[in-house]
Tab-separated table of C-alpha atoms in Angstrom:
chain	number	residue	atom	x	y	z
A	1	MET	CA	-89.830	25.441	47.178
A	2	THR	CA	-86.703	27.331	45.354
A	3	ARG	CA	-83.605	26.079	45.263
A	4	ARG	CA	-80.792	28.292	43.503
A	5	GLY	CA	-78.589	26.372	41.668
A	6	PHE	CA	-77.592	23.633	38.790
A	7	THR	CA	-79.834	21.494	37.657
A	8	LEU	CA	-77.851	18.076	37.083
A	9	PRO	CA	-78.408	18.056	33.462
A	10	GLU	CA	-76.850	21.361	33.267
A	11	LEU	CA	-74.015	20.367	35.331
A	12	LEU	CA	-73.722	16.803	33.016
A	13	VAL	CA	-73.231	19.339	30.242
A	14	ALA	CA	-70.472	21.452	31.716
A	15	LEU	CA	-68.820	18.261	32.824
A	16	GLY	CA	-68.662	17.086	29.334
A	17	LEU	CA	-68.048	20.319	27.827
A	18	LEU	CA	-64.913	20.644	29.931
A	19	GLY	CA	-63.795	16.965	29.185
A	20	VAL	CA	-63.898	17.690	25.497
A	21	LEU	CA	-62.144	21.100	25.845
A	22	GLY	CA	-59.315	19.500	28.625
A	23	ALA	CA	-58.687	16.464	26.255
A	24	ALA	CA	-58.264	19.174	23.283
A	25	VAL	CA	-55.671	21.062	25.629
A	26	VAL	CA	-53.538	17.771	26.243
A	27	GLY	CA	-53.558	16.899	22.892
A	28	LEU	CA	-52.054	19.943	22.118
A	29	LEU	CA	-49.844	20.271	24.893
A	30	ARG	CA	-48.364	16.535	23.849
A	31	GLY	CA	-48.083	18.260	19.831
A	32	THR	CA	-45.833	20.903	21.531
A	33	GLN	CA	-43.657	18.539	23.923
A	34	ASP	CA	-42.850	16.178	20.906
A	35	ALA	CA	-41.808	19.167	18.933
A	36	TYR	CA	-39.986	20.597	21.684
A	37	ARG	CA	-38.193	17.015	22.121
A	38	ALA	CA	-37.597	16.714	18.283
A	39	GLN	CA	-36.118	20.341	18.237
A	40	SER	CA	-33.960	19.575	20.611
A	41	GLN	CA	-32.289	16.505	19.558
A	42	GLN	CA	-31.979	18.359	15.747
A	43	PHE	CA	-30.180	20.827	17.691
A	44	ASP	CA	-27.599	17.950	19.043
A	45	VAL	CA	-27.169	16.746	15.229
A	46	ARG	CA	-26.709	20.393	13.946
A	47	GLN	CA	-24.383	21.143	16.789
A	48	ASN	CA	-22.357	18.507	15.382
A	49	LEU	CA	-22.326	19.031	11.720
A	50	ARG	CA	-21.078	22.481	12.893
A	51	ILE	CA	-18.411	21.508	14.729
A	52	ALA	CA	-17.436	19.037	11.596
A	53	ALA	CA	-17.939	21.849	9.572
A	54	ALA	CA	-15.690	24.428	11.476
A	55	PHE	CA	-13.139	22.294	12.488
A	56	LEU	CA	-12.394	19.936	9.794
A	57	PRO	CA	-11.638	22.508	6.886
A	58	GLY	CA	-9.671	24.287	9.196
A	59	GLU	CA	-7.321	21.144	9.866
A	60	LEU	CA	-6.915	20.258	6.074
A	61	ARG	CA	-6.641	23.635	4.678
A	62	GLU	CA	-3.376	24.111	5.716
A	63	LEU	CA	-1.761	21.211	3.819
A	64	ASP	CA	0.692	20.597	1.298
A	65	ALA	CA	-0.271	17.469	-0.632
A	66	ILE	CA	2.624	18.125	-3.289
A	67	ASP	CA	5.230	17.897	-0.591
A	68	GLY	CA	3.649	14.959	0.731
A	69	ASP	CA	1.443	16.074	3.861
A	70	LEU	CA	-1.349	13.478	2.982
A	71	VAL	CA	0.456	10.247	4.576
A	72	ALA	CA	-2.339	8.104	4.168
A	73	MET	CA	-5.353	8.291	2.449
A	74	GLY	CA	-8.687	6.076	3.039
A	75	ALA	CA	-12.391	6.625	2.500
A	76	ALA	CA	-13.333	7.028	6.233
A	77	ALA	CA	-9.834	7.814	7.560
A	78	LEU	CA	-7.065	10.198	6.791
A	79	THR	CA	-3.520	10.492	8.357
A	80	ILE	CA	-1.706	14.165	7.698
A	81	ARG	CA	1.282	15.969	8.822
A	82	ALA	CA	-0.312	18.482	10.881
A	83	GLN	CA	2.128	21.884	11.139
A	84	ARG	CA	2.290	22.038	15.426
A	85	GLN	CA	4.997	24.759	15.971
A	86	LEU	CA	7.225	27.799	14.030
A	87	ALA	CA	9.936	28.533	15.816
A	88	VAL	CA	13.705	30.214	14.533
A	89	LEU	CA	17.569	29.130	15.024
A	90	CYS	CA	19.329	31.329	16.666
A	91	ARG	CA	22.648	30.079	15.637
A	92	PRO	CA	24.388	27.812	12.679
A	93	PRO	CA	23.769	24.149	13.382
A	94	ARG	CA	26.812	22.160	15.017
A	95	ALA	CA	27.300	18.656	14.297
A	96	GLY	CA	26.059	15.972	16.632
A	97	SER	CA	27.220	12.543	17.626
A	98	GLY	CA	26.653	11.015	13.959
A	99	PRO	CA	26.361	12.321	10.652
A	100	SER	CA	22.688	12.783	10.176
A	101	SER	CA	22.398	14.421	13.597
A	102	LEU	CA	22.570	18.003	14.408
A	103	MET	CA	22.534	20.352	17.724
A	104	LEU	CA	19.835	23.222	17.032
A	105	THR	CA	19.253	26.371	19.298
A	106	LEU	CA	16.054	27.814	18.683
A	107	ARG	CA	14.927	31.284	19.781
A	108	ASP	CA	12.120	30.973	23.169
A	109	SER	CA	10.709	33.981	21.192
A	110	PRO	CA	9.259	34.526	18.653
A	111	PHE	CA	7.878	31.134	18.972
A	112	ALA	CA	4.182	30.292	17.261
A	113	GLY	CA	2.160	27.161	18.212
A	114	TRP	CA	-0.805	25.043	19.244
A	115	ARG	CA	1.670	23.624	22.367
A	116	ASP	CA	5.107	23.285	22.931
A	117	PHE	CA	7.050	20.317	21.009
A	118	ASN	CA	7.011	17.203	22.170
A	119	PRO	CA	9.727	14.919	21.167
A	120	ALA	CA	7.932	11.982	21.531
A	121	ALA	CA	5.293	12.843	19.253
A	122	ASP	CA	6.805	15.559	16.890
A	123	SER	CA	8.800	15.774	13.930
A	124	VAL	CA	10.461	18.988	12.070
A	125	PHE	CA	11.236	20.440	8.927
A	126	VAL	CA	14.580	22.999	8.978
A	127	PHE	CA	14.860	25.442	6.259
A	128	SER	CA	18.104	24.724	3.967
A	129	ASP	CA	18.412	28.096	1.983
A	130	GLY	CA	21.737	26.974	0.376
A	131	ASP	CA	22.502	29.894	-1.776
A	132	THR	CA	20.880	32.961	-0.463
A	133	ALA	CA	20.911	34.777	-3.554
A	134	THR	CA	18.330	32.273	-5.091
A	135	PRO	CA	15.021	30.585	-4.034
A	136	ASP	CA	15.683	27.972	-6.785
A	137	ASP	CA	17.586	25.739	-4.313
A	138	ASP	CA	15.582	25.932	-1.113
A	139	GLY	CA	14.375	23.148	0.347
A	140	TRP	CA	13.614	21.637	4.188
A	141	ALA	CA	15.607	19.068	5.685
A	142	THR	CA	13.495	16.467	8.103
A	143	GLY	CA	13.959	14.398	10.750
A	144	SER	CA	12.910	13.564	14.824
A	145	ILE	CA	14.134	15.442	17.417
A	146	GLY	CA	15.453	14.939	20.947
A	147	SER	CA	14.439	16.365	24.342
A	148	PHE	CA	15.635	20.232	25.229
A	149	VAL	CA	18.117	21.811	26.906
A	150	PRO	CA	18.092	25.524	28.117
A	151	ASP	CA	20.822	27.567	25.763
A	152	THR	CA	21.581	30.883	25.303
A	153	CYS	CA	21.520	32.775	21.989
A	154	PRO	CA	24.577	34.751	20.764
A	155	ASP	CA	22.732	38.060	21.568
A	156	GLY	CA	22.308	37.192	25.363
A	157	ARG	CA	18.474	36.517	24.647
A	158	LEU	CA	17.100	32.695	26.017
A	159	GLY	CA	16.837	29.893	23.708
A	160	ARG	CA	16.761	25.952	24.054
A	161	ARG	CA	19.022	23.341	22.345
A	162	PHE	CA	17.931	20.367	21.005
A	163	THR	CA	19.218	17.591	18.984
A	164	ALA	CA	17.780	16.486	15.799
A	165	SER	CA	18.236	13.371	13.423
A	166	LEU	CA	17.567	14.790	9.977
A	167	ARG	CA	17.653	13.859	6.187
A	168	PRO	CA	19.301	16.591	4.227
A	169	ALA	CA	16.646	18.578	1.961
A	170	PRO	CA	16.689	17.257	-1.717
A	171	GLY	CA	19.710	18.273	-3.497
A	172	ARG	CA	21.704	18.141	-0.399
A	173	SER	CA	23.767	15.926	1.429
A	174	LEU	CA	25.106	15.350	4.995
A	175	GLY	CA	27.179	17.712	6.226
A	176	SER	CA	26.235	20.251	3.219
A	177	TRP	CA	23.039	21.084	5.096
A	178	GLY	CA	22.430	24.612	3.744
A	179	ILE	CA	21.220	25.535	7.463
A	180	THR	CA	21.918	29.101	8.747
A	181	ALA	CA	20.948	31.038	11.665
A	182	GLY	CA	17.846	32.232	11.023
A	183	ALA	CA	16.044	29.185	9.345
A	184	PRO	CA	12.473	29.234	10.495
A	185	VAL	CA	11.798	25.431	11.684
A	186	LEU	CA	8.275	24.080	11.387
A	187	GLY	CA	7.337	21.331	14.220
A	188	PHE	CA	4.284	18.809	12.834
A	189	GLU	CA	2.582	15.947	14.185
A	190	THR	CA	1.788	12.842	12.174
A	191	LEU	CA	-2.340	11.804	13.462
A	192	GLY	CA	-5.211	10.930	11.766
A	193	TYR	CA	-8.794	12.144	11.606
A	194	ARG	CA	-11.206	8.424	11.393
A	195	LEU	CA	-14.457	7.149	12.079
A	196	TYR	CA	-14.529	5.018	15.130
A	197	ARG	CA	-16.672	3.031	17.282
A	198	SER	CA	-16.335	3.730	21.149
A	199	SER	CA	-16.263	0.992	23.543
A	200	GLU	CA	-18.108	2.944	25.939
A	201	ASP	CA	-21.258	3.622	24.369
A	202	GLY	CA	-21.262	1.694	21.358
A	203	ARG	CA	-21.727	4.743	19.005
A	204	TRP	CA	-19.557	6.184	16.120
A	205	TYR	CA	-17.372	9.355	16.394
A	206	VAL	CA	-15.028	11.189	14.083
A	207	GLY	CA	-11.995	10.645	16.262
A	208	LEU	CA	-8.427	11.974	16.200
A	209	GLN	CA	-5.464	9.511	16.288
A	210	THR	CA	-2.132	10.509	17.336
A	211	ALA	CA	0.626	8.559	18.349
A	212	THR	CA	-0.114	8.100	21.871
A	213	ASP	CA	-4.042	7.746	22.140
A	214	MET	CA	-7.352	8.346	20.212
A	215	GLN	CA	-9.536	11.165	20.884
A	216	PRO	CA	-13.051	11.894	19.820
A	217	VAL	CA	-13.315	15.226	18.130
A	218	LEU	CA	-16.890	14.899	17.259
A	219	GLY	CA	-20.191	12.705	17.534
A	220	PRO	CA	-22.209	10.817	17.583
A	221	VAL	CA	-22.131	10.194	14.038
A	222	THR	CA	-23.982	7.434	11.947
A	223	SER	CA	-22.281	4.209	11.228
A	224	ASP	CA	-20.905	5.764	7.611
A	225	GLY	CA	-20.804	9.113	9.412
A	226	LEU	CA	-17.626	10.382	7.794
A	227	ALA	CA	-16.309	9.967	4.208
A	228	PHE	CA	-13.309	11.431	2.304
A	229	ALA	CA	-12.923	11.778	-1.267
A	230	TYR	CA	-9.623	12.675	-2.736
A	231	LEU	CA	-9.642	15.458	-5.754
A	232	ASP	CA	-7.050	16.483	-7.897
A	233	SER	CA	-7.303	19.819	-9.427
A	234	THR	CA	-9.925	19.392	-12.108
A	235	GLY	CA	-12.487	17.806	-9.677
A	236	LEU	CA	-11.631	14.144	-10.770
A	237	VAL	CA	-11.184	11.650	-7.937
A	238	THR	CA	-7.278	10.197	-7.625
A	239	THR	CA	-5.710	7.804	-5.659
A	240	GLN	CA	-1.805	9.573	-5.676
A	241	SER	CA	-1.454	11.852	-2.688
A	242	SER	CA	0.605	14.280	-4.320
A	243	ARG	CA	-2.038	14.993	-6.997
A	244	VAL	CA	-4.698	15.919	-4.467
A	245	ALA	CA	-6.033	19.641	-4.796
A	246	MET	CA	-8.827	19.233	-2.975
A	247	ILE	CA	-10.763	16.982	-0.111
A	248	GLU	CA	-13.966	16.659	0.194
A	249	ILE	CA	-15.361	15.745	3.641
A	250	ARG	CA	-19.098	14.352	4.380
A	251	VAL	CA	-20.295	13.767	7.878
A	252	ARG	CA	-23.887	12.513	8.530
A	253	ALA	CA	-24.966	12.176	12.055
A	254	GLN	CA	-28.519	10.885	13.586
A	255	THR	CA	-30.579	12.123	16.317
A	256	LEU	CA	-30.160	10.075	19.550
A	257	ALA	CA	-33.514	9.064	20.158
A	258	ALA	CA	-36.363	8.817	18.186
A	259	ILE	CA	-38.371	11.765	17.465
A	260	ARG	CA	-42.178	12.301	16.026
A	261	ASP	CA	-42.216	13.448	12.221
A	262	GLY	CA	-45.065	15.847	10.840
A	263	ARG	CA	-47.367	12.808	10.532
A	264	GLY	CA	-46.914	11.226	13.842
A	265	ARG	CA	-44.105	8.742	12.712
A	266	LEU	CA	-41.583	7.838	15.267
A	267	VAL	CA	-38.326	8.268	12.950
A	268	GLN	CA	-34.547	8.952	13.712
A	269	PRO	CA	-33.351	11.677	11.052
A	270	VAL	CA	-30.093	11.868	9.639
A	271	ASP	CA	-28.522	15.267	8.565
A	272	SER	CA	-25.202	15.938	6.955
A	273	VAL	CA	-23.122	18.332	5.956
A	274	VAL	CA	-20.633	18.447	2.821
A	275	MET	CA	-17.438	20.055	2.419
A	276	LEU	CA	-15.141	20.981	0.016
A	277	VAL	CA	-11.597	21.843	1.038
A	278	SER	CA	-8.625	23.073	-1.177
A	279	LEU	CA	-5.156	22.821	-0.065
A	280	ARG	CA	-3.826	26.127	0.712
A	281	ASN	CA	-0.319	25.468	0.546
A	282	ASN	CA	0.054	22.842	-2.765
A	283	ARG	CA	2.428	24.508	-4.746
A	284	ARG	CA	1.008	27.096	-7.670
A	285	PHE	CA	3.580	27.335	-9.767
B	1	MET	CA	-88.214	44.002	29.872
B	2	SER	CA	-84.679	44.944	30.559
B	3	ARG	CA	-82.027	42.555	30.903
B	4	ASN	CA	-78.311	43.864	31.275
B	5	GLY	CA	-75.945	42.279	28.851
B	6	PHE	CA	-74.480	42.732	25.403
B	7	THR	CA	-76.715	43.021	22.079
B	8	LEU	CA	-75.929	40.796	19.170
B	9	VAL	CA	-74.743	43.994	17.350
B	10	GLU	CA	-72.365	44.890	20.170
B	11	VAL	CA	-70.903	41.367	20.131
B	12	LEU	CA	-70.572	40.742	16.477
B	13	VAL	CA	-68.397	44.019	16.292
B	14	ALA	CA	-66.249	43.135	19.155
B	15	LEU	CA	-65.907	39.999	17.056
B	16	VAL	CA	-64.749	41.574	14.020
B	17	ILE	CA	-62.443	44.215	16.062
B	18	PHE	CA	-60.576	40.665	17.657
B	19	ALA	CA	-60.691	38.660	14.144
B	20	ILE	CA	-58.469	41.698	12.586
B	21	GLY	CA	-56.137	41.125	15.261
B	22	ALA	CA	-56.200	37.616	15.225
B	23	LEU	CA	-55.246	38.077	11.343
B	24	GLY	CA	-52.421	40.702	11.817
B	25	LEU	CA	-50.782	37.941	14.133
B	26	ALA	CA	-51.527	35.090	11.336
B	27	ALA	CA	-49.995	37.402	9.032
B	28	GLU	CA	-46.696	38.030	10.666
B	29	THR	CA	-46.555	34.102	11.188
B	30	ALA	CA	-46.165	33.744	7.350
B	31	ALA	CA	-43.848	36.628	6.869
B	32	LEU	CA	-41.707	34.366	9.576
B	33	THR	CA	-41.865	31.663	7.868
B	34	ARG	CA	-41.199	33.440	4.581
B	35	GLN	CA	-37.865	34.457	6.077
B	36	ILE	CA	-37.094	31.183	7.571
B	37	GLY	CA	-37.702	29.818	4.073
B	38	ILE	CA	-35.252	32.520	2.514
B	39	GLY	CA	-32.765	31.826	5.114
B	40	GLN	CA	-32.515	28.138	4.251
B	41	ARG	CA	-31.910	28.837	0.582
B	42	ALA	CA	-29.515	31.184	0.909
B	43	ALA	CA	-27.528	28.860	3.116
B	44	VAL	CA	-27.567	26.156	0.311
B	45	VAL	CA	-26.532	28.707	-2.408
B	46	THR	CA	-24.171	30.025	-0.114
B	47	ALA	CA	-22.733	26.327	0.385
B	48	ALA	CA	-22.567	26.162	-3.197
B	49	ALA	CA	-20.812	29.045	-3.674
B	50	THR	CA	-18.108	28.206	-1.157
B	51	ALA	CA	-17.738	24.889	-2.868
B	52	ARG	CA	-17.371	26.748	-6.303
B	53	LEU	CA	-14.679	29.118	-4.560
B	54	GLU	CA	-12.892	26.256	-3.319
B	55	ARG	CA	-12.421	24.652	-6.846
B	56	ALA	CA	-11.514	27.778	-8.396
B	57	ARG	CA	-8.435	28.239	-5.846
B	58	ALA	CA	-7.480	24.562	-6.734
B	59	ARG	CA	-7.065	24.931	-10.233
B	60	ALA	CA	-6.593	29.196	-10.957
B	61	CYS	CA	-2.894	28.458	-11.555
B	62	GLU	CA	-2.952	25.812	-13.917
B	63	SER	CA	-6.285	27.300	-15.862
B	64	ARG	CA	-9.219	29.709	-15.601
B	65	ALA	CA	-12.533	29.234	-17.493
B	66	ASP	CA	-15.238	31.471	-16.785
B	67	GLY	CA	-18.695	29.699	-15.850
B	68	ILE	CA	-22.053	29.041	-14.899
B	69	GLU	CA	-24.060	26.395	-12.515
B	70	THR	CA	-27.776	26.172	-11.238
B	71	VAL	CA	-27.985	25.550	-7.701
B	72	ARG	CA	-30.721	23.200	-6.564
B	73	TYR	CA	-32.247	22.171	-3.555
B	74	HIS	CA	-34.356	19.157	-3.782
B	75	SER	CA	-34.880	19.774	-7.494
B	76	VAL	CA	-36.186	23.339	-6.914
B	77	ARG	CA	-33.633	25.792	-9.007
B	78	LEU	CA	-32.775	28.259	-6.645
B	79	ALA	CA	-30.238	30.589	-8.456
B	80	ASP	CA	-27.396	30.539	-10.930
B	81	LEU	CA	-23.610	31.318	-9.974
B	82	GLU	CA	-21.794	33.139	-12.634
B	83	TRP	CA	-17.998	33.325	-11.930
B	84	SER	CA	-15.565	34.799	-14.523
B	85	TRP	CA	-11.897	35.862	-14.489
B	86	ARG	CA	-10.149	39.021	-15.034
B	87	ASP	CA	-6.136	39.098	-15.632
B	88	PRO	CA	-4.169	42.269	-15.148
B	89	GLY	CA	-1.120	41.063	-15.898
B	90	ASP	CA	0.802	40.495	-12.450
B	91	SER	CA	-0.070	36.736	-11.756
B	92	ALA	CA	-3.261	37.797	-9.143
B	93	PHE	CA	-6.463	36.307	-10.773
B	94	ARG	CA	-9.317	38.403	-9.925
B	95	LEU	CA	-12.303	36.019	-9.611
B	96	THR	CA	-15.858	37.626	-9.622
B	97	LEU	CA	-18.937	35.220	-8.692
B	98	VAL	CA	-22.354	36.711	-9.085
B	99	THR	CA	-25.223	34.830	-7.355
B	100	VAL	CA	-28.622	35.383	-9.559
B	101	PRO	CA	-31.722	34.466	-7.884
B	102	PHE	CA	-33.620	32.290	-10.068
B	103	GLY	CA	-36.938	33.776	-11.138
B	104	ALA	CA	-38.708	37.376	-10.589
B	105	PRO	CA	-37.349	39.283	-7.401
B	106	ALA	CA	-40.299	38.657	-5.050
B	107	ARG	CA	-40.446	38.860	-1.679
B	108	SER	CA	-39.423	35.301	-0.947
B	109	SER	CA	-36.205	35.214	-3.075
B	110	ILE	CA	-32.580	35.225	-1.965
B	111	PRO	CA	-31.098	38.846	-2.557
B	112	ALA	CA	-28.634	38.832	-5.034
B	113	ASP	CA	-24.982	38.991	-4.472
B	114	THR	CA	-21.503	39.660	-6.038
B	115	LEU	CA	-18.156	38.642	-4.430
B	116	THR	CA	-14.701	39.619	-6.077
B	117	THR	CA	-11.590	37.686	-4.943
B	118	VAL	CA	-8.172	36.950	-5.688
B	119	VAL	CA	-5.973	33.925	-6.296
B	120	TRP	CA	-2.146	34.281	-6.174
B	121	CYS	CA	0.000	32.480	-8.394
B	122	ARG	CA	2.960	34.330	-7.863
B	123	ARG	CA	6.200	32.684	-7.148
């Protein structure tokens, strides 16, 4: 009798080989999956660091420490005056209800800004030219603003009027403000960037603290995920805000879940970015 | 006796041809890895050059000194940054920053680079 087919030993050998091969393939796939997980976790970390590298220097570079834009300097928190608007006066100021009160009219256009004026949160600098023949007596009056009402400029264009409570520019006094039509008005907001722990997920974030609330800017980061160092123009650490010429920002972030490293151990790698920002608007003379 | 199939010589020739192709692929992977390495080192050097520019800007209107700095990554020397100032007499100081990769030019070395910028110190 001849029956065609496989013998039992042949079948066993084939099954054994298949098993070995299958195990190898599964091992390979698991390695690939681990690598994929590790990659996507690390992408998230780098994404956070990239936001930090793009966002924080841009916000800090425009500051002028010599003229007081650094309001409070901490190791993991920084409060600054951040410029938000630029507008132009279209009339000479008129006296308001008190000695420090001035009625100012802004042109609707030109106007530049991240957002419109918010009387609850914003303050202004108003350029005080004084003697128009020399820049030596120029300065800025500063103070808070009230709500806006529509107004018309002398040339018939649209504008809006508000009352500001101002301190005179250095060297000037209440009543002799030195403010003329055409004076630029800078709107700014006092806000802070700081490390904080979210009450929602218990993780650490870099947050933006405004007068009214705290918003996460980037994260999650590690519990020591944000560090500021304040350097003078020679690169030495200083605690005097008016001497700060550069700010070093250090952001550390960690993968959310543990991933396998090259040797198969479970780790939560930390990555970091260090940025050095020189303050562009510091006076250089 | 006649059995259909490949002879040993045929199989060997086919294997050699396949191996040449596979080696080509492996070489491509090596080139890719090398490029990634160059990119990483170049990023480290660029970050150092950026920080150097910021330092120069912060100090330029007070004093300007030429200098050289060695950029290392995990204690491996990557490149030298050399910077020099020129004062054309118009209070706009010219800064030239040259990246000199360490070692002989090789397929795995980062490119040399030169950057010139101006720092204004006019009133």
